[in-house]
Coordinates of C-alpha atoms in Angstrom, one line a residue:
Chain A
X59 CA 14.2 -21.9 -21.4
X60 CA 12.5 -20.1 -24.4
X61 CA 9.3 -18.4 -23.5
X62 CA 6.2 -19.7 -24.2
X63 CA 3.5 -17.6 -22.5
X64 CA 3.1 -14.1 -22.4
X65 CA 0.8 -13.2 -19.4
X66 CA -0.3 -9.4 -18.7
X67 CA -1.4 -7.8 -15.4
X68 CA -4.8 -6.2 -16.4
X69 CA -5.8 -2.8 -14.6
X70 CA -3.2 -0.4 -15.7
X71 CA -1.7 -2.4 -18.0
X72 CA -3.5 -3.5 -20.8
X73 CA -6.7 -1.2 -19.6
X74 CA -6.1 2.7 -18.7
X75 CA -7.2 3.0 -15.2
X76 CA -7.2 6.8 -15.3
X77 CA -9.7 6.7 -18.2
X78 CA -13.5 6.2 -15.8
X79 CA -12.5 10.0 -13.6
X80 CA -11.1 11.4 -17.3
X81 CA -14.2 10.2 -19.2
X82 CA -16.5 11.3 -16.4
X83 CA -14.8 14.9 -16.0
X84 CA -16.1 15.7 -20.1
X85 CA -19.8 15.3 -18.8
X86 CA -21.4 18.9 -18.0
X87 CA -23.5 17.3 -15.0
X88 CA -20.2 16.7 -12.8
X89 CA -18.7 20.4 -13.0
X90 CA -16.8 19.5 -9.7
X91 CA -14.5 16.9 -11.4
X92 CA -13.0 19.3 -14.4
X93 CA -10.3 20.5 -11.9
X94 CA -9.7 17.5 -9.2
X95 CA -10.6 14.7 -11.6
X96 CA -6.3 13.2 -11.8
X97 CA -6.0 13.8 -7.8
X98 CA -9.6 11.6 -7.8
X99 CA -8.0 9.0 -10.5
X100 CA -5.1 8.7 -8.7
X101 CA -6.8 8.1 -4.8
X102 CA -9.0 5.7 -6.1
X103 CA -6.1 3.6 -7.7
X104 CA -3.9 3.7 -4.2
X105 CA -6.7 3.3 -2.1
X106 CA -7.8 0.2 -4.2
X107 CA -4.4 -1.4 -4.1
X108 CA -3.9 -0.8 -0.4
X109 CA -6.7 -2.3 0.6
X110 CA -5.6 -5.6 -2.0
X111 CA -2.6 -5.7 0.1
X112 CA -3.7 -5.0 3.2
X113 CA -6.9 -7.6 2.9
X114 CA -4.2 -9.7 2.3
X115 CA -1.7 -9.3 5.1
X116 CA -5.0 -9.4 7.4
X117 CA -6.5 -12.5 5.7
X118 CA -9.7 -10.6 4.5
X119 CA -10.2 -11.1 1.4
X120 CA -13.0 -10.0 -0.6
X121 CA -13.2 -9.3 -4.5
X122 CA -11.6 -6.7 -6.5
X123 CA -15.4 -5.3 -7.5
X124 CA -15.9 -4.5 -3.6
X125 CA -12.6 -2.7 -3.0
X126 CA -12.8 -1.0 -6.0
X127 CA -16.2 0.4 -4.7
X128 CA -14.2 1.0 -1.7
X129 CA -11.3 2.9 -3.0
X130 CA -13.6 4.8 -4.8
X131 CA -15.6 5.6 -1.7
X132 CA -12.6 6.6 -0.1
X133 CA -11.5 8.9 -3.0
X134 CA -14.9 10.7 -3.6
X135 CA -14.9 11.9 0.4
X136 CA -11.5 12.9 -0.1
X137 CA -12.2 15.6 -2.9
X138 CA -16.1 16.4 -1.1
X139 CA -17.7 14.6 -4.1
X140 CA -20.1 12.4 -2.5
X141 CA -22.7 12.1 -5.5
X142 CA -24.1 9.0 -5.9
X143 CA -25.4 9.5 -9.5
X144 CA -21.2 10.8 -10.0
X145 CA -20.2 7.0 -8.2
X146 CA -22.3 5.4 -10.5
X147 CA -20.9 6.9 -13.5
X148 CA -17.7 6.4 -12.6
X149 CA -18.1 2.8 -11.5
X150 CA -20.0 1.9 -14.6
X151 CA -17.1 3.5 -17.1
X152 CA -14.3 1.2 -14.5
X153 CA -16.1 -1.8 -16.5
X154 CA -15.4 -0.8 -19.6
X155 CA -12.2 0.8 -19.3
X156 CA -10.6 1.1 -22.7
X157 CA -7.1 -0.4 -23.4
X158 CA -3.8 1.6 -24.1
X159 CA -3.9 2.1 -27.9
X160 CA -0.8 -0.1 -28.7
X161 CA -2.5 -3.2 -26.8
X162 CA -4.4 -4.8 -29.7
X163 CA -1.4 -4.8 -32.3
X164 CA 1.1 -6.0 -29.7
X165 CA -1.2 -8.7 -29.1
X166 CA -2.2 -9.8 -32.6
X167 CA 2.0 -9.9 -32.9
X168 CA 2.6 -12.3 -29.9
X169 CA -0.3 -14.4 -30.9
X170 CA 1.3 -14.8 -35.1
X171 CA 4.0 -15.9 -33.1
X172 CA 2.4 -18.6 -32.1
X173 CA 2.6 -18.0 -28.2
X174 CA 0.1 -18.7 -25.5
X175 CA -1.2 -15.0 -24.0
X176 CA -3.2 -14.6 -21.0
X177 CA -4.3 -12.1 -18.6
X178 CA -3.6 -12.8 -14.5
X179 CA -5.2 -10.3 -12.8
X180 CA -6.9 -9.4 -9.3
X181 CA -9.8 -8.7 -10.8
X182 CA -13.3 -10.6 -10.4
X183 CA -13.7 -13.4 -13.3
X184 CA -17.3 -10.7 -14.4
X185 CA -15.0 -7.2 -13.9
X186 CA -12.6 -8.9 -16.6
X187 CA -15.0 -10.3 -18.6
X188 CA -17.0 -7.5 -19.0
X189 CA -13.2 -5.6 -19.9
X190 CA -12.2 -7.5 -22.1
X191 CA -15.3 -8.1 -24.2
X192 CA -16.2 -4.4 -24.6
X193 CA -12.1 -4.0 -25.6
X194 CA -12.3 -6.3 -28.2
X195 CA -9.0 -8.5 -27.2
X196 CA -10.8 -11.9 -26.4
X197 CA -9.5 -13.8 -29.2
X198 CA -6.3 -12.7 -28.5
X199 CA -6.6 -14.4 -25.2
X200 CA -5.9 -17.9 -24.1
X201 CA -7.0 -17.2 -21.0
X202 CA -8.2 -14.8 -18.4
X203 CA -7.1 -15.9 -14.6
X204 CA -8.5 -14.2 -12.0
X205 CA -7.2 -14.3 -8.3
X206 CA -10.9 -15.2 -7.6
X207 CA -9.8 -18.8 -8.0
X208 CA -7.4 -18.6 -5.4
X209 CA -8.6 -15.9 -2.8
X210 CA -5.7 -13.7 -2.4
X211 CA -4.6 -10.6 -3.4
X212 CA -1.4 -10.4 -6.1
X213 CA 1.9 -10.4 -4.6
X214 CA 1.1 -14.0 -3.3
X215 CA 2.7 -16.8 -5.0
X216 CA -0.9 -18.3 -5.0
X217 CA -1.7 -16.0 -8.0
X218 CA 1.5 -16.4 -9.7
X219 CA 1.3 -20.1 -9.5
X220 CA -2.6 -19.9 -11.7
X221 CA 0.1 -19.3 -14.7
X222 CA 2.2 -23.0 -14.8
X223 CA -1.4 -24.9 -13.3
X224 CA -3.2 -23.6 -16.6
X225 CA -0.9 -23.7 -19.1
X226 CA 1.9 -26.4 -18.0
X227 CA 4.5 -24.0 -18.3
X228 CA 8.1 -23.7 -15.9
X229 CA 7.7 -20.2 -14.3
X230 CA 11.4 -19.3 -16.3
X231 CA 9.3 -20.1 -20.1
X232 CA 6.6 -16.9 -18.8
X233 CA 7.2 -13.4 -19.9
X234 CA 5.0 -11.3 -17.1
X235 CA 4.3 -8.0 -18.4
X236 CA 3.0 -5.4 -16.1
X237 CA 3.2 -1.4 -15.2
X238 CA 2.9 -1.9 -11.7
X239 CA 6.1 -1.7 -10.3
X240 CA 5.8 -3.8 -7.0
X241 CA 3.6 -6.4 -9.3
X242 CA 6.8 -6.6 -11.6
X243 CA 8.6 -6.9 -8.9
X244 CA 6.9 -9.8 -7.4
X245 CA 6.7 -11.4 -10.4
X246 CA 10.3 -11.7 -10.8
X247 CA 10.7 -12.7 -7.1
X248 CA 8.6 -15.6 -8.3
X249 CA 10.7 -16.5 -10.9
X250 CA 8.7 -15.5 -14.3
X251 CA 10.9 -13.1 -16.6
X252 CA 9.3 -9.9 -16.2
X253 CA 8.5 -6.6 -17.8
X254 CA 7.7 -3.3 -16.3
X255 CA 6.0 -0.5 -18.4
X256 CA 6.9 2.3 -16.6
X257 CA 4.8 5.0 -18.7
X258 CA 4.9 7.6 -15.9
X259 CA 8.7 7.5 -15.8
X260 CA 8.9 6.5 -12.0
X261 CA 11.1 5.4 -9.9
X262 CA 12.0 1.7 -10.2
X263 CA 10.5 0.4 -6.7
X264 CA 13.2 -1.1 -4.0
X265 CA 11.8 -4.8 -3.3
X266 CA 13.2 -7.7 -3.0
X267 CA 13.3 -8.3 -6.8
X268 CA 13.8 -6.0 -9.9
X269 CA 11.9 -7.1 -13.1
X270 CA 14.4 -8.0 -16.1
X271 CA 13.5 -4.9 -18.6
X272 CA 12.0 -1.7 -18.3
X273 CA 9.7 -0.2 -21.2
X274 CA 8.0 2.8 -22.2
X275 CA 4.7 1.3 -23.4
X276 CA 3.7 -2.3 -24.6
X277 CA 4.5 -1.7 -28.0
X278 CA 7.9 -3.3 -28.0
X279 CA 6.8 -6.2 -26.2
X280 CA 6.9 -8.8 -29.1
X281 CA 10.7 -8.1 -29.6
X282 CA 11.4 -9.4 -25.8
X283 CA 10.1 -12.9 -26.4
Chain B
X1116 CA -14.1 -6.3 30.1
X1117 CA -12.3 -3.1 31.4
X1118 CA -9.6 -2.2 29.4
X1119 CA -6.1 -2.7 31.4
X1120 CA -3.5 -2.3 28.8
X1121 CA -2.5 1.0 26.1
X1122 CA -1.1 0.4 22.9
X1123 CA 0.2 3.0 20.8
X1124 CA 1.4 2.1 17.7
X1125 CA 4.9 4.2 16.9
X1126 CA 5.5 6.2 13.9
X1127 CA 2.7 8.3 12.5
X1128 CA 1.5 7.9 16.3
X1129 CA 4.0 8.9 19.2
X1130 CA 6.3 10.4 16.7
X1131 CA 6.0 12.5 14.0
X1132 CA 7.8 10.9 10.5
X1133 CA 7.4 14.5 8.6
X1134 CA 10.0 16.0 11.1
X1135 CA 12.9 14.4 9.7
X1136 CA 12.3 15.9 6.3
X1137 CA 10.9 19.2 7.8
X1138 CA 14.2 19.4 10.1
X1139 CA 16.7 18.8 7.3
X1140 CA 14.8 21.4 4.9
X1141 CA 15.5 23.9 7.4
X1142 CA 19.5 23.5 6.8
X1143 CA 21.0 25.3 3.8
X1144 CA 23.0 22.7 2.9
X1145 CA 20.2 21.3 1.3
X1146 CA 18.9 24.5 -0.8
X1147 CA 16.0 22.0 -3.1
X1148 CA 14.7 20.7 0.0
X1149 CA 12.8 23.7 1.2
X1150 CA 10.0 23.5 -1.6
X1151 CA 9.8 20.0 -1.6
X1152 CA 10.3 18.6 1.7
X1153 CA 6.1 18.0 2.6
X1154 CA 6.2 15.6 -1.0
X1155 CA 9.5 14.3 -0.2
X1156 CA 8.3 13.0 3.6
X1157 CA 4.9 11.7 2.1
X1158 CA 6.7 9.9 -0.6
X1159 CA 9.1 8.5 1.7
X1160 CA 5.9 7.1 4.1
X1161 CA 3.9 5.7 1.5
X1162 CA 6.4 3.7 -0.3
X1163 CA 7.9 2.5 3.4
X1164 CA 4.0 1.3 4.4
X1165 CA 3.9 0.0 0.5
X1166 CA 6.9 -1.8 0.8
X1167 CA 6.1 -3.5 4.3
X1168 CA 2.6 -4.9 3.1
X1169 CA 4.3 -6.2 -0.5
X1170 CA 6.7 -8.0 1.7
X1171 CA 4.2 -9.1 3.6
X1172 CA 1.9 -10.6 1.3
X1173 CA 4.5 -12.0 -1.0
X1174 CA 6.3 -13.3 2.4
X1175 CA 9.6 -11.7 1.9
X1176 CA 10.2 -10.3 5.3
X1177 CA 13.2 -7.7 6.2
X1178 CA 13.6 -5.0 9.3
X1179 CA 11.6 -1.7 9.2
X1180 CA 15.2 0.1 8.9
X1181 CA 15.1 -2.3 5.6
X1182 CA 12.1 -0.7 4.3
X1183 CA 13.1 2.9 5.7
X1184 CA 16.0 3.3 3.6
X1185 CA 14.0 1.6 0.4
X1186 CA 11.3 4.0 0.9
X1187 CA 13.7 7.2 1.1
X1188 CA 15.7 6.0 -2.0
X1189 CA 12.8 6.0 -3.6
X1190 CA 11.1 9.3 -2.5
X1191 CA 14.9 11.3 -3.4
X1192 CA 15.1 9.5 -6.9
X1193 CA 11.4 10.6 -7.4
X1194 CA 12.5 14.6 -6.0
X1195 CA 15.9 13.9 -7.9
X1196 CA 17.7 14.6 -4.8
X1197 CA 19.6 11.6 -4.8
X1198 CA 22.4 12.9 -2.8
X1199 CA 24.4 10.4 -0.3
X1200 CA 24.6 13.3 2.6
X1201 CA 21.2 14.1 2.8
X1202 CA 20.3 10.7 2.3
X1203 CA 22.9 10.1 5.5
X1204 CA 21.2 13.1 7.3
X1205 CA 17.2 12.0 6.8
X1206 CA 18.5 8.4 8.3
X1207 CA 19.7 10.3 11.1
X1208 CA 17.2 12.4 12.0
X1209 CA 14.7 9.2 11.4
X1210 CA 16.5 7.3 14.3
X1211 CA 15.6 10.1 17.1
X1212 CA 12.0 11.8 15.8
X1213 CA 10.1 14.2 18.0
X1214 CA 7.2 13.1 20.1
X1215 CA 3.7 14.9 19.0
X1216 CA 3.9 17.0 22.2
X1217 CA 0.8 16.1 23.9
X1218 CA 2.5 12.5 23.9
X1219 CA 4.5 13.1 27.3
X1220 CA 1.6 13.9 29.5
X1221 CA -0.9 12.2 28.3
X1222 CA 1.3 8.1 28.9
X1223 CA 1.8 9.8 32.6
X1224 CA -2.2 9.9 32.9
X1225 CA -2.6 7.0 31.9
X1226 CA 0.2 5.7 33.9
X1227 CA -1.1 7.7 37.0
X1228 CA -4.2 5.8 36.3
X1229 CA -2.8 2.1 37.1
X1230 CA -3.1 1.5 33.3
X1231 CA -0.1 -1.0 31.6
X1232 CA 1.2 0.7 28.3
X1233 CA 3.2 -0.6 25.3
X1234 CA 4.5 0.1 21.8
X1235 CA 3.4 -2.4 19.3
X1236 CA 5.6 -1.2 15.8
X1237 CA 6.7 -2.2 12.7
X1238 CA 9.9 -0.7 13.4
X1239 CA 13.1 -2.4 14.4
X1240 CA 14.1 -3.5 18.2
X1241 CA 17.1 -0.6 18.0
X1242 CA 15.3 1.6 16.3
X1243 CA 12.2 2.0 18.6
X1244 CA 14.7 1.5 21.2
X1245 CA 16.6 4.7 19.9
X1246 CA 13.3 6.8 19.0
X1247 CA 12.0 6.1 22.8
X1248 CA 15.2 6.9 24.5
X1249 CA 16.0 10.3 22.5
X1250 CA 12.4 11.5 23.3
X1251 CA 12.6 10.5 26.8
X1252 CA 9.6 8.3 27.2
X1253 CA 10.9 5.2 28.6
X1254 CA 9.7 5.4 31.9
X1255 CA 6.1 5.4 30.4
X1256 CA 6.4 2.3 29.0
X1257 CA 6.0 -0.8 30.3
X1258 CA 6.7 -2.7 27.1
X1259 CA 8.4 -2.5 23.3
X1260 CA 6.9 -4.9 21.5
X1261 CA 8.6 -5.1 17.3
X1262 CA 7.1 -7.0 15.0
X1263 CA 11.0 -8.4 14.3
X1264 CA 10.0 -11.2 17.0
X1265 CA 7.2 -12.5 14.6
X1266 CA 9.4 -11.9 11.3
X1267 CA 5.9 -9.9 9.6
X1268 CA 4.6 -6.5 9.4
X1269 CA 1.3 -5.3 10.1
X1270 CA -1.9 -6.0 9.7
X1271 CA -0.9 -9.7 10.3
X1272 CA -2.7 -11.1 13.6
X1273 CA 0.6 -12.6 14.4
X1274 CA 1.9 -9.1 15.4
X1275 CA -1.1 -8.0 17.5
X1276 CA -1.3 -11.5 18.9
X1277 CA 2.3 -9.9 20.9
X1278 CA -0.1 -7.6 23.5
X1279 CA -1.6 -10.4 24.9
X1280 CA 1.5 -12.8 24.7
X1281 CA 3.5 -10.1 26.4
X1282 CA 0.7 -8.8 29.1
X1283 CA -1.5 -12.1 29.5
X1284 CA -4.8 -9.5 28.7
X1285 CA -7.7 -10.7 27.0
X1286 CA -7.9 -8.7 23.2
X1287 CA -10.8 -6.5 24.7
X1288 CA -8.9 -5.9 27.6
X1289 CA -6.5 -4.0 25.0
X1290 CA -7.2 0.0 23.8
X1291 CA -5.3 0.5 20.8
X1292 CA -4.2 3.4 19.6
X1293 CA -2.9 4.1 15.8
X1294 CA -3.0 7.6 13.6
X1295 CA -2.8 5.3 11.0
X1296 CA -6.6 4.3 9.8
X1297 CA -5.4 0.9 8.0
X1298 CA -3.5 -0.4 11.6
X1299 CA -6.6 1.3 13.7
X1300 CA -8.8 -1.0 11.2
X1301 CA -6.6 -4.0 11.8
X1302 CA -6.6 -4.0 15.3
X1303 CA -10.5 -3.9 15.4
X1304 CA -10.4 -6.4 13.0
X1305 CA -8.2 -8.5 15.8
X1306 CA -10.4 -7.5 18.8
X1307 CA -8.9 -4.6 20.1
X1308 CA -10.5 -1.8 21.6
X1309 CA -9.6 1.0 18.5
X1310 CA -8.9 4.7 18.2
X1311 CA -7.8 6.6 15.6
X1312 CA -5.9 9.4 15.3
X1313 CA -7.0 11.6 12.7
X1314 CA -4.7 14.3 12.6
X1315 CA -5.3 15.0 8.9
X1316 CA -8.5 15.0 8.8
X1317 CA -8.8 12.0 6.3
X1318 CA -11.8 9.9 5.3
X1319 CA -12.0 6.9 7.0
X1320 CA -10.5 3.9 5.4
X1321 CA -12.9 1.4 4.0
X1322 CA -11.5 -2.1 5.7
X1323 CA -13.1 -4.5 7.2
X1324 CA -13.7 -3.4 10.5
X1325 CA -13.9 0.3 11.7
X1326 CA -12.4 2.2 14.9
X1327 CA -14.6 2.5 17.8
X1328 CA -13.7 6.0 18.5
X1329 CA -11.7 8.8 16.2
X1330 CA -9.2 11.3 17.6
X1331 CA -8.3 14.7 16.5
X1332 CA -5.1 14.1 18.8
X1333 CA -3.3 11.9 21.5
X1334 CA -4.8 14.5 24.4
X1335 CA -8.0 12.5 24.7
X1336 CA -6.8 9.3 25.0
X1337 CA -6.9 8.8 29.0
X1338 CA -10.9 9.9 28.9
X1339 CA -11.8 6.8 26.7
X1340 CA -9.9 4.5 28.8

């Protein structure tokens, strides 16, 4: 089947995750964070996504706004920087993450044409709003679907299945585009086509599904459709 | 209630995963292991835990020797030591890991104390079977319980459910013990009595339920009983 929707994970994808600790780590009143700042960025990610999955597994689910807080919490006692004002900061700059600078003009391309794009993310429904407005990228949205409306964490087929409700699309006419590895990965186990934007040059992860291409950045996107 | 039954969880806990990659960096065979054999074992572990909750959430269950080898593959391709024989030789030494060597002495206390003891693992039947034979611990166990007779990893409840299927306990009857923070969390979570053993010195993980008590090693274990 052609492909009719385009649908993009969110946090590390179409927004630079690393960008709150490297933002934060330019300010003069959080000397500590020059050095450790990547080791911080890069806790704070796994720690958030374990505790997606592992809420999951468990059947605990809360939002993505608490385990963010809770990654970070984890992340900050890890590196001894247990400053609230330095938590706010950081938490505060999470909400407005900026995109990846290809993301705009990659969307404006899929939009002329004429597909349906959308985010599915686990973020909270006020996390993405609050992303997506200060990026800019709204009206190159048809939609923003939050795992809110289901109550699970992403790999669950609960999430992927938000695409066909909303948009009345076969899972084999979505192009799934995201940089997480075992998110690709479970998005082709489900049965969209997927990308995986593999900026960091990493290994391909061994699950039980490989995503169809592999990219650099976003950029080339358009010419997959 | 007063606990009656010990539950250690396996890898991490009894037996120490960084000894396969510490033992096989010790053989020159292997010259490029000996500078990066601590990344290599901690690459290996994260991306085998990864890989069981993914398969867990997105209900794609295979064995913990599944996930082993997935894990490894990945950790070598990331250390670009992708070479079949010391891929061959880490498998090996995986199957028949040291004991942390307080572990011997301190399942005889409990033992000599009247107290039933178990394994509860994600790892295979004939794996655990060859990890507890090779370090001689048999005798102190009354039970190895694998998540393979549920068919889903840990943190589900359907795995923990196992101690009191197998012993006819009450949950608070049950002290679990786990040096991994996310199991120690999902055991409270269940009901179990909780420690964890913080060998690292790690902040605790921010779950939804919390240890009762936190070890610096197994040595203690009898006094909490």
């Amino acid at each position: 089947m052609p492909i009719t929707t385009c649908v993009f994970d969110a946090y590390g994808t179409l927004f630079d995750v690393n960008a709150a600790a490297a933002e934060a780590a330019k300010d003069p009143a959080y000397p500590g964070l020059a050095a450790v700042w990547p080791a911080l960025a890069s806790d704070w990610r796994r720690k958030q996504l374990e505790y997606t999955w592992l809420r999951a597994v468990a059947d605990r689910h809360c939002d993505f706004w608490q385990v963010t807080q809770d990654g970070l919490d984890w992340a900050l006692e890890a590196q001894g920087l247990e400053d609230p004002a330095l938590r706010a900061r950081l938490l505060a700059l999470y909400r407005h993450l900026p995109t990846y600078p290809e993301v705009p003009a990659m969307l404006a391309s899929l939009k002329a044409r004429g597909l349906a794009t959308a985010i599915l993310s686990n973020g909270s429904p006020d996390m993405l709003g609050a992303a997506v407005a200060s990026a800019g990228i709204a009206k190159q949205l048809d939609a923003v679907l939050s795992v809110e409306s289901v109550g699970i964490f992403k790999p669950h087929a609960r999430v992927y299945d938000l695409v066909g409700t909303h948009f009345g699309c076969a899972a084999d006419q979505v192009l799934f585009v995201s940089a997480n590895g075992w998110d690709a990965a479970g998005a082709a186990g489900y049965g969209f086509r997927t990308i995986w934007v593999n900026r960091a040059g990493a290994p391909l992860d061994r699950l039980y599904a490989q995503p169809h291409h592999t990219l650099p950045d976003l950029a080339p996107v358009p010419e997959l459709v």
